[in-house]
């Protein structure tokens, strides 16, 4: 009879010893996190990711290591997040392209943004601005449209690359206004903006951070913002909708995602901490200096924004037969 009692005592002792170990192993985070950026160093998503990484490190008690994995319009880095172990130690920054537009542009994505990713929050947004060369001699959207109608196919617009929001927004502008403008793609916003300065193109819809210095210097003229409502960082510029061109919303929002299956408490913690970071006065000031505004919405609101982008840009992509290869 002594042996069963001894065995029971040993089992109880083992459980008491192991419970703290299991609890320690389950504590999150217990090691550094990876923050994947599907674009290059110095890009706007990269800048935001580093702001968030810096803010998360002290509150989580672990380093948040930023890894840049650019390529294929953000698909490569996004796929890295989607295929990562859903253990709470990998998440990524993202924009509309990898979650919405690319699902239409690319025939075969290596991931499904609806099924393979958990949405955390849209952290911040930046208005896109319709800018023109001063040599066009137009001061507002109606006068631009008048000139375009009088000269079909004569003028060019630059974009940050085929299929990007800067391309789609201008195609939508042409369709809504019944005008013809020639698309000239460039590799990134700086080259697209430089093309206008060089006279290779005459207009573009580009992120505010890429063009406002040249606008302030008088080398470009800003006509409107491609946002649903007037931007807090550029309050004097009308929206395209106010100018008579509805449903052209090409604001450059940036959010965060994790692999599907990441524990809900981890998603909630990341969401809450990122929201706190975005609402810090120092961060707001830093964002404003880059023409960015905090959003910090819910995962459900982020998902609704992605769906709205799909609904907005799918007809534009299909009407212009825009397709990309991997």
C-alpha positions as MATLAB code, in Angstrom:
seq = 'XXXXXXXXXXXXXXXXXXXXXXXXXXXXXXXXXXXXXXXXXXXXXXXXXXXXXXXXXXXXXXXXXXXXXXXXXXXXXXXXXXXXXXXXXXXXXXXXXXXXXXXXXXXXXXXXXXXXXXXXXXXXXXXXXXXXXXXXXXXXXXXXXXXXXXXXXXXXXXXXXXXXXXXXXXXXXXXXXXXXXXXXXXXXXXXXXXXXXXXXXXXXXXXXXXXXXXXXXXXXXXXXXXXXXXXXXXXXXXXXXXXXXXXXXXXXXXXXXXXXXXXXXXXXXXXXXXXXXXXXXXXXXXXXXXXXXXXXXXXXXXXXXXXXXXXXXXXXXXXXXXXXXX';
ca = [
       0.000    0.000    0.000;
       2.965    2.302    0.493;
       3.971    2.185   -3.175;
       0.733    3.668   -4.612;
       0.946    6.463   -2.059;
       4.574    7.113   -2.994;
       3.725    7.170   -6.697;
       0.888    9.612   -6.109;
       3.159   11.850   -4.061;
       5.822   11.811   -6.768;
       3.229   12.622   -9.459;
       1.908   15.554   -7.455;
       5.425   16.861   -6.896;
       6.179   16.546  -10.610;
       3.067   18.536  -11.521;
       3.931   21.236   -9.014;
       7.473   21.455  -10.437;
       6.424   21.439  -14.098;
       3.565   23.942  -13.850;
       5.835   26.987  -13.406;
       8.025   25.761  -16.275;
       5.031   25.401  -18.598;
       3.800   28.825  -17.579;
       7.217   30.346  -18.283;
       7.362   28.655  -21.692;
       3.892   29.912  -22.578;
       4.671   33.518  -21.592;
       4.741   35.824  -24.630;
       7.055   37.220  -25.723;
      10.010   35.216  -24.484;
      12.290   35.956  -27.442;
      12.781   38.699  -30.089;
      10.084   39.338  -32.694;
      10.552   39.662  -36.471;
       8.835   42.571  -38.227;
       8.823   41.912  -41.981;
       8.818   44.881  -44.373;
       7.894   43.833  -47.944;
       9.603   46.935  -49.360;
      13.091   48.370  -49.329;
      14.895   50.333  -46.606;
      13.882   53.978  -46.537;
      10.429   53.355  -47.995;
       7.452   54.833  -46.151;
       6.304   51.404  -44.840;
       9.874   50.771  -43.673;
       9.915   54.092  -41.828;
       6.628   53.310  -40.079;
       7.777   49.793  -39.214;
      10.884   51.168  -37.510;
       8.819   53.674  -35.513;
       6.599   50.822  -34.316;
       9.553   48.509  -33.630;
      11.200   51.189  -31.515;
       7.991   51.710  -29.567;
       7.231   48.024  -29.052;
      10.666   46.948  -27.834;
      10.488   48.504  -24.334;
       6.844   47.603  -23.648;
       7.227   43.979  -24.782;
      10.600   43.542  -23.123;
      12.005   41.966  -26.288;
      13.747   43.320  -29.377;
      11.630   43.803  -32.508;
      13.952   43.161  -35.447;
      12.997   44.740  -38.782;
      13.698   42.593  -41.848;
      13.317   44.000  -45.370;
      12.113   41.504  -47.965;
      11.195   43.583  -51.039;
      10.030   42.365  -54.430;
       7.008   41.570  -56.606;
       5.006   44.564  -55.429;
       5.233   43.486  -51.803;
       4.232   39.875  -52.449;
       7.542   38.317  -51.379;
       7.614   39.861  -47.917;
       3.885   39.364  -47.413;
       4.249   35.692  -48.308;
       7.015   35.446  -45.700;
       4.555   36.631  -43.067;
       1.719   34.444  -44.348;
       3.873   31.284  -44.279;
       5.592   31.980  -40.953;
       4.883   29.908  -37.858;
       1.814   31.487  -36.184;
       3.497   31.606  -32.794;
       3.357   35.363  -32.266;
       6.983   36.022  -33.166;
       6.536   37.145  -36.784;
       4.365   39.960  -38.083;
       4.603   42.428  -40.936;
       3.796   45.895  -42.193;
       1.657   46.127  -45.315;
      -0.185   48.445  -47.708;
      -3.161   48.071  -50.009;
      -1.161   46.381  -52.781;
      -0.297   42.998  -51.220;
      -3.725   42.657  -49.574;
      -6.080   43.997  -52.233;
      -4.780   45.231  -55.596;
      -2.251   42.440  -56.141;
      -4.970   39.793  -55.843;
      -6.358   41.195  -59.113;
      -3.082   42.107  -60.826;
      -1.312   38.763  -60.301;
      -2.806   35.534  -61.617;
      -1.229   33.321  -58.967;
      -0.379   34.777  -55.585;
       1.561   32.419  -53.285;
      -0.733   33.388  -50.393;
      -4.382   34.249  -49.806;
      -4.617   37.574  -47.930;
      -8.117   36.711  -46.719;
      -7.244   33.283  -45.317;
      -3.507   33.311  -44.608;
      -3.212   36.553  -42.665;
      -4.592   37.925  -39.400;
      -5.279   41.653  -39.588;
      -4.027   43.819  -36.715;
      -4.590   47.498  -37.560;
      -4.174   50.226  -40.149;
      -1.679   52.280  -38.202;
      -1.302   55.387  -40.358;
      -2.156   56.907  -43.690;
      -0.654   59.457  -46.052;
      -2.608   61.413  -48.666;
      -1.750   61.022  -52.301;
      -1.644   64.331  -54.165;
      -2.512   65.170  -57.760;
       0.375   67.340  -58.921;
       1.049   68.941  -62.287;
       3.900   70.779  -63.963;
       3.450   74.557  -63.646;
       4.057   74.782  -67.394;
       0.606   73.269  -67.970;
      -0.876   76.540  -66.798;
      -3.720   74.991  -64.777;
      -4.693   75.901  -61.234;
      -7.427   73.401  -60.404;
      -8.886   70.062  -61.486;
     -11.604   71.491  -63.802;
      -9.013   73.511  -65.751;
      -6.793   70.406  -66.002;
      -9.653   68.333  -67.363;
     -10.513   71.069  -69.869;
      -6.919   71.058  -71.151;
      -6.833   67.268  -71.357;
     -10.083   67.175  -73.322;
      -8.741   69.738  -75.749;
      -5.537   67.696  -76.243;
      -6.405   63.957  -76.132;
      -3.324   61.762  -75.793;
      -0.908   64.708  -75.796;
       0.075   64.616  -72.121;
       1.753   61.938  -70.018;
       1.420   60.954  -66.390;
       4.065   59.212  -64.308;
       3.448   56.470  -61.790;
       5.431   54.529  -59.198;
       5.009   51.397  -61.323;
       2.405   49.561  -63.340;
      -0.559   48.457  -61.261;
       0.240   50.591  -58.238;
      -2.214   53.045  -56.697;
      -0.473   55.983  -58.412;
      -1.166   54.275  -61.747;
      -4.727   53.220  -60.954;
      -5.740   56.605  -59.546;
      -4.744   58.365  -62.765;
      -6.459   55.741  -64.923;
      -9.606   56.303  -62.847;
      -9.222   60.074  -63.283;
      -8.997   59.658  -67.053;
     -12.035   57.367  -67.131;
     -14.167   59.606  -64.873;
     -13.280   62.746  -66.847;
     -13.486   61.165  -70.307;
      -9.908   62.093  -71.176;
      -6.873   60.313  -72.624;
      -3.526   60.485  -70.798;
      -0.452   58.379  -71.578;
       0.950   56.286  -68.710;
       4.710   56.238  -68.140;
       5.764   53.960  -65.229;
       8.854   54.569  -63.118;
      10.564   52.660  -60.331;
       9.374   54.529  -57.257;
       7.962   57.899  -56.269;
      11.202   59.890  -56.505;
      11.749   58.927  -60.140;
       8.090   59.518  -60.993;
       8.311   62.985  -59.474;
      11.651   63.710  -61.167;
      10.090   62.852  -64.525;
       7.633   65.732  -64.135;
      10.443   68.114  -63.201;
      12.373   66.971  -66.293;
       9.382   67.454  -68.590;
       9.080   63.760  -69.471;
       5.601   63.729  -67.943;
       3.243   66.489  -66.893;
       1.269   65.106  -63.930;
       0.940   62.338  -61.358;
      -0.859   61.191  -58.232;
       1.927   60.580  -55.708;
       2.354   60.348  -51.925;
       2.537   63.739  -50.266;
       5.976   63.088  -48.789;
       7.378   62.605  -52.301;
       6.089   65.855  -53.805;
       5.299   68.533  -51.221;
       8.871   69.868  -50.979;
       8.770   70.539  -54.716;
       5.285   72.028  -54.406;
       6.511   74.384  -51.683;
       9.457   75.328  -53.902;
       7.087   76.192  -56.757;
       8.423   73.447  -59.028;
       5.179   71.460  -58.929;
       1.583   72.545  -58.458;
      -0.747   70.569  -56.171;
      -4.364   70.489  -57.316;
      -6.144   67.995  -55.036;
      -5.786   65.064  -52.671;
      -7.001   61.567  -53.544;
      -8.681   60.955  -50.193;
     -12.263   60.472  -48.993;
     -12.155   63.737  -47.060;
      -9.731   66.615  -46.761;
      -6.431   65.643  -45.187;
      -5.506   67.061  -41.799;
      -1.918   67.480  -43.005;
      -2.965   69.305  -46.215;
      -6.250   70.955  -45.231;
      -6.190   73.621  -47.961;
      -6.245   71.113  -50.811;
      -9.677   69.966  -52.041;
     -10.414   66.298  -52.606;
     -10.881   64.925  -56.102;
     -14.492   64.301  -55.132;
     -14.961   67.989  -54.305;
     -13.459   68.681  -57.710;
     -16.088   66.555  -59.453;
     -14.273   63.195  -59.683;
     -15.840   60.764  -57.208;
     -14.517   57.506  -55.721;
     -10.844   58.084  -56.528;
      -9.286   57.434  -53.145;
      -5.617   56.628  -53.436;
      -4.398   57.428  -49.951;
      -1.303   55.477  -48.955;
      -2.396   53.610  -45.818;
      -0.075   51.288  -43.921;
      -1.089   48.526  -41.556;
       0.126   45.445  -39.754;
      -0.659   41.755  -40.234;
       0.393   38.439  -38.730;
       0.139   34.822  -39.898;
      -3.375   33.399  -39.661;
      -3.671   31.295  -36.542;
      -1.580   33.618  -34.404;
      -3.061   33.409  -30.886;
      -5.817   35.974  -30.385;
      -4.267   37.360  -27.172;
      -1.094   38.122  -29.145;
      -3.054   39.910  -31.897;
      -4.924   41.900  -29.251;
      -1.694   42.849  -27.455;
       0.036   43.918  -30.674;
      -3.036   45.899  -31.713;
      -3.323   47.680  -28.370;
       0.367   48.531  -28.174;
       0.540   49.813  -31.774;
      -2.529   51.980  -31.136;
      -0.803   53.451  -28.067;
       2.342   54.152  -30.084;
       0.393   55.890  -32.858;
      -1.288   58.148  -30.300;
       1.906   59.292  -28.615;
       2.443   63.023  -29.110;
       6.048   62.523  -30.248;
       4.971   59.938  -32.821;
       2.127   62.139  -34.076;
       4.597   64.985  -34.537;
       7.023   62.727  -36.383;
       4.254   61.399  -38.634;
       3.008   64.912  -39.418;
       6.521   65.918  -40.507;
       6.221   63.162  -43.149;
       2.635   64.122  -44.119;
       1.253   61.066  -42.330;
      -1.724   60.797  -39.979;
      -2.373   58.120  -37.332;
      -5.371   55.845  -37.914;
      -4.993   52.977  -35.426;
      -8.279   51.235  -36.210;
      -9.604   47.756  -35.403;
      -8.842   44.528  -37.290;
     -12.433   44.528  -38.545;
     -12.114   48.086  -39.848;
      -8.854   47.182  -41.550;
     -10.519   44.243  -43.264;
     -13.366   46.510  -44.433;
     -10.829   48.953  -45.913;
      -9.149   46.149  -47.845;
     -12.521   45.074  -49.238;
     -13.346   48.672  -50.210;
     -10.035   48.902  -52.087;
     -10.842   45.666  -53.911;
     -14.245   46.975  -54.928;
     -12.808   50.330  -56.026;
      -9.847   49.176  -58.090;
     -11.026   45.912  -59.644;
     -13.145   47.660  -62.330;
     -10.242   50.012  -63.148;
      -7.778   47.132  -63.501;
     -10.148   45.074  -65.630;
     -11.188   48.008  -67.845;
      -7.541   48.793  -68.621;
      -6.487   45.122  -68.933;
      -3.659   45.576  -66.427;
      -1.870   42.334  -65.573;
       1.381   41.537  -63.807;
       3.610   38.484  -63.824;
       5.201   37.163  -60.647;
];
